[in-house]
Amino acid sequence: MKLLFIINPGSGSHDINLKEVISAHFEVKNTEIDLFELPKDCSLDKIKAKINDSKADRVVAVGGDGTLKLVAECLLNTETPIGIIPAGSANGMAKELGIPTDIELALALLEEGRLKKIHVVKLNDEICIHLSDLGFNAYLVKKFDTMPERGMWGYAKATWHALWNHRRMEVQLKLKDETVNSKAAMVAIANATMYGSGLKINPDGKLDDELFEVILVKDYSYLEILKIWITKLPFNPKKIEVFQTAEVKIVSKHQAHFQVDGEYIGRVNTVEAKILPAAITVVLPNQSDQIAIG
């Protein structure tokens, strides 16, 4: 087996040399490895060219959700499996799929794991493998990116700033059978069930069906989200509504902050989302009890 590692050197805390750890792990194995460190502002075409030249059996994203998204875009609707080495700040999708956070265990999984096809969501010109949203959380992501502090302290400061400065939106959701008009603090387009922090925004989400969820957070109802995370009680429909759909058009009266898989995209008025079923193949643990995968 040959493995191509797409390594994002800018991911995570830079505590370890990822290339050295990967090389050492496979030194005594028969597995052929190819290491490609992403240069700054690397284009998709360059990554695709490297994947084509390498002719690897599996391509491994080494980084956070943004790195995985890049690899997924290159391998969309192909049979080449994608492995995941969680080396980012939050690693939301790795947690969703039950990938070990220990790098040695994650590396061992690459050859032994089972393969599973999952869907992604197309959002305007982007794809979403994990979670995207308009409004409060996207504003928080933008603010966090400008913070000198990283980790939980920086996240807490960004959250406090967002709570004071972000205002509710006026949005319209155009679904297949209904149109919903509402004020909202946030609208999430959920491929997965939880954010990298572990906050479960979408308890009923599955990654291998042909639907995704649209979560309309009508107010700053984070206690409501914590309630369902801790108690498993249903959402209060007066505060949060969940819609299952294969496509949606979201229109905001004023330009709203927008993020995809933890990457701030900018301010938009309209997001059109549709499901791309069985779009990528991922390498999973052989025994997975994750609710997001059947």
Tab-separated table of N, CA, C and O in Angstrom, residues 3-51:
chain	number	residue	atom	x	y	z
A	3	LEU	N	0.760	5.417	0.750
A	3	LEU	CA	0.003	6.489	1.388
A	3	LEU	C	0.621	7.833	1.048
A	3	LEU	O	1.836	8.012	1.185
A	4	LEU	N	-0.216	8.757	0.598
A	4	LEU	CA	0.225	10.132	0.371
A	4	LEU	C	-0.306	10.994	1.516
A	4	LEU	O	-1.507	11.029	1.774
A	5	PHE	N	0.601	11.683	2.210
A	5	PHE	CA	0.230	12.543	3.320
A	5	PHE	C	0.249	14.005	2.865
A	5	PHE	O	1.292	14.503	2.423
A	6	ILE	N	-0.901	14.648	2.944
A	6	ILE	CA	-0.999	16.090	2.676
A	6	ILE	C	-0.925	16.787	4.039
A	6	ILE	O	-1.864	16.719	4.835
A	7	ILE	N	0.209	17.435	4.317
A	7	ILE	CA	0.488	17.955	5.655
A	7	ILE	C	0.356	19.478	5.667
A	7	ILE	O	0.985	20.169	4.864
A	8	ASN	N	-0.455	19.973	6.588
A	8	ASN	CA	-0.581	21.416	6.771
A	8	ASN	C	0.322	21.843	7.922
A	8	ASN	O	-0.006	21.615	9.087
A	9	PRO	N	1.473	22.465	7.628
A	9	PRO	CA	2.405	22.833	8.711
A	9	PRO	C	1.868	23.941	9.611
A	9	PRO	O	2.384	24.156	10.702
A	10	GLY	N	0.820	24.639	9.152
A	10	GLY	CA	0.253	25.725	9.948
A	10	GLY	C	-0.828	25.283	10.911
A	10	GLY	O	-1.359	26.084	11.670
A	11	SER	N	-1.167	23.974	10.913
A	11	SER	CA	-2.233	23.482	11.786
A	11	SER	C	-1.745	23.308	13.216
A	11	SER	O	-0.566	23.033	13.465
A	12	GLY	N	-2.684	23.428	14.147
A	12	GLY	CA	-2.416	23.067	15.525
A	12	GLY	C	-1.416	23.946	16.239
A	12	GLY	O	-1.218	25.107	15.900
A	13	SER	N	-0.725	23.344	17.206
A	13	SER	CA	0.127	24.107	18.120
A	13	SER	C	1.613	24.030	17.777
A	13	SER	O	2.429	24.598	18.487
A	14	HIS	N	1.978	23.289	16.737
A	14	HIS	CA	3.379	23.176	16.284
A	14	HIS	C	4.275	22.524	17.346
A	14	HIS	O	5.482	22.753	17.374
A	15	ASP	N	3.698	21.704	18.224
A	15	ASP	CA	4.499	21.068	19.273
A	15	ASP	C	5.340	19.913	18.745
A	15	ASP	O	6.328	19.540	19.368
A	16	ILE	N	4.915	19.333	17.627
A	16	ILE	CA	5.649	18.181	17.100
A	16	ILE	C	5.969	18.389	15.630
A	16	ILE	O	5.309	19.159	14.937
A	17	ASN	N	6.998	17.683	15.180
A	17	ASN	CA	7.357	17.690	13.764
A	17	ASN	C	6.584	16.551	13.097
A	17	ASN	O	6.931	15.376	13.253
A	18	LEU	N	5.532	16.896	12.395
A	18	LEU	CA	4.640	15.885	11.828
A	18	LEU	C	5.350	14.979	10.827
A	18	LEU	O	5.124	13.766	10.806
A	19	LYS	N	6.202	15.556	9.998
A	19	LYS	CA	6.919	14.750	9.000
A	19	LYS	C	7.802	13.705	9.673
A	19	LYS	O	7.856	12.547	9.238
A	20	GLU	N	8.469	14.108	10.758
A	20	GLU	CA	9.340	13.168	11.473
A	20	GLU	C	8.541	12.047	12.124
A	20	GLU	O	8.933	10.875	12.067
A	21	VAL	N	7.428	12.384	12.747
A	21	VAL	CA	6.588	11.386	13.413
A	21	VAL	C	6.041	10.377	12.404
A	21	VAL	O	6.065	9.157	12.635
A	22	ILE	N	5.565	10.870	11.261
A	22	ILE	CA	5.018	9.979	10.229
A	22	ILE	C	6.119	9.077	9.660
A	22	ILE	O	5.942	7.863	9.527
A	23	SER	N	7.268	9.665	9.337
A	23	SER	CA	8.381	8.888	8.773
A	23	SER	C	8.845	7.804	9.738
A	23	SER	O	9.096	6.661	9.343
A	24	ALA	N	8.956	8.144	11.026
A	24	ALA	CA	9.414	7.182	12.035
A	24	ALA	C	8.418	6.035	12.187
A	24	ALA	O	8.808	4.871	12.345
A	25	HIS	N	7.121	6.352	12.126
A	25	HIS	CA	6.103	5.321	12.291
A	25	HIS	C	6.187	4.256	11.193
A	25	HIS	O	6.003	3.061	11.465
A	26	PHE	N	6.453	4.688	9.969
A	26	PHE	CA	6.440	3.756	8.833
A	26	PHE	C	7.824	3.221	8.471
A	26	PHE	O	7.966	2.471	7.506
A	27	GLU	N	8.836	3.587	9.253
A	27	GLU	CA	10.216	3.189	8.946
A	27	GLU	C	10.384	1.677	8.932
A	27	GLU	O	11.131	1.126	8.118
A	28	VAL	N	9.688	0.990	9.842
A	28	VAL	CA	9.850	-0.474	9.949
A	28	VAL	C	8.724	-1.221	9.242
A	28	VAL	O	8.577	-2.422	9.402
A	29	LYS	N	7.923	-0.514	8.467
A	29	LYS	CA	6.804	-1.155	7.765
A	29	LYS	C	7.110	-1.245	6.269
A	29	LYS	O	8.007	-0.581	5.759
A	30	ASN	N	6.323	-2.059	5.582
A	30	ASN	CA	6.473	-2.187	4.132
A	30	ASN	C	5.687	-1.123	3.372
A	30	ASN	O	5.767	-1.053	2.150
A	31	THR	N	4.955	-0.319	4.097
A	31	THR	CA	4.127	0.697	3.459
A	31	THR	C	4.981	1.806	2.858
A	31	THR	O	5.877	2.344	3.510
A	32	GLU	N	4.698	2.149	1.603
A	32	GLU	CA	5.393	3.261	0.956
A	32	GLU	C	4.668	4.559	1.309
A	32	GLU	O	3.441	4.621	1.280
A	33	ILE	N	5.426	5.577	1.678
A	33	ILE	CA	4.804	6.852	2.025
A	33	ILE	C	5.370	7.976	1.165
A	33	ILE	O	6.515	7.925	0.728
A	34	ASP	N	4.538	8.963	0.940
A	34	ASP	CA	4.903	10.157	0.180
A	34	ASP	C	4.411	11.348	0.993
A	34	ASP	O	3.221	11.417	1.348
A	35	LEU	N	5.295	12.271	1.351
A	35	LEU	CA	4.949	13.396	2.196
A	35	LEU	C	4.929	14.688	1.382
A	35	LEU	O	5.900	15.019	0.712
A	36	PHE	N	3.807	15.395	1.443
A	36	PHE	CA	3.667	16.663	0.729
A	36	PHE	C	3.233	17.726	1.725
A	36	PHE	O	2.117	17.696	2.236
A	37	GLU	N	4.133	18.657	2.010
A	37	GLU	CA	3.822	19.736	2.945
A	37	GLU	C	3.223	20.898	2.161
A	37	GLU	O	3.818	21.374	1.189
A	38	LEU	N	2.054	21.330	2.574
A	38	LEU	CA	1.366	22.391	1.845
A	38	LEU	C	2.144	23.698	1.920
A	38	LEU	O	2.420	24.202	3.014
A	39	PRO	N	2.502	24.259	0.774
A	39	PRO	CA	3.120	25.588	0.798
A	39	PRO	C	2.056	26.639	1.105
A	39	PRO	O	0.862	26.365	1.055
A	40	LYS	N	2.480	27.830	1.451
A	40	LYS	CA	1.540	28.902	1.764
A	40	LYS	C	0.713	29.234	0.520
A	40	LYS	O	1.233	29.271	-0.594
A	41	ASP	N	-0.584	29.449	0.710
A	41	ASP	CA	-1.503	29.788	-0.385
A	41	ASP	C	-1.455	28.757	-1.506
A	41	ASP	O	-1.440	29.102	-2.694
A	42	CYS	N	-1.433	27.488	-1.136
A	42	CYS	CA	-1.376	26.406	-2.133
A	42	CYS	C	-2.734	26.276	-2.831
A	42	CYS	O	-3.779	26.254	-2.189
A	43	SER	N	-2.704	26.182	-4.154
A	43	SER	CA	-3.945	26.063	-4.923
A	43	SER	C	-4.420	24.610	-4.950
A	43	SER	O	-3.626	23.669	-4.776
A	44	LEU	N	-5.722	24.437	-5.206
A	44	LEU	CA	-6.264	23.090	-5.356
A	44	LEU	C	-5.619	22.353	-6.521
A	44	LEU	O	-5.396	21.144	-6.457
A	45	ASP	N	-5.305	23.077	-7.578
A	45	ASP	CA	-4.687	22.447	-8.753
A	45	ASP	C	-3.349	21.806	-8.403
A	45	ASP	O	-3.024	20.722	-8.892
A	46	LYS	N	-2.567	22.473	-7.551
A	46	LYS	CA	-1.273	21.906	-7.133
A	46	LYS	C	-1.457	20.637	-6.308
A	46	LYS	O	-0.716	19.671	-6.458
A	47	ILE	N	-2.466	20.658	-5.434
A	47	ILE	CA	-2.722	19.465	-4.612
A	47	ILE	C	-3.215	18.319	-5.494
A	47	ILE	O	-2.776	17.172	-5.358
A	48	LYS	N	-4.125	18.636	-6.429
A	48	LYS	CA	-4.616	17.601	-7.352
A	48	LYS	C	-3.479	17.022	-8.181
A	48	LYS	O	-3.423	15.804	-8.409
A	49	ALA	N	-2.564	17.878	-8.646
A	49	ALA	CA	-1.423	17.411	-9.439
A	49	ALA	C	-0.557	16.467	-8.620
A	49	ALA	O	-0.086	15.431	-9.125
A	50	LYS	N	-0.339	16.808	-7.349
A	50	LYS	CA	0.464	15.943	-6.474
A	50	LYS	C	-0.226	14.605	-6.260
A	50	LYS	O	0.420	13.546	-6.295
A	51	ILE	N	-1.534	14.616	-6.052
A	51	ILE	CA	-2.291	13.370	-5.862
A	51	ILE	C	-2.192	12.501	-7.114
A	51	ILE	O	-1.970	11.286	-7.034
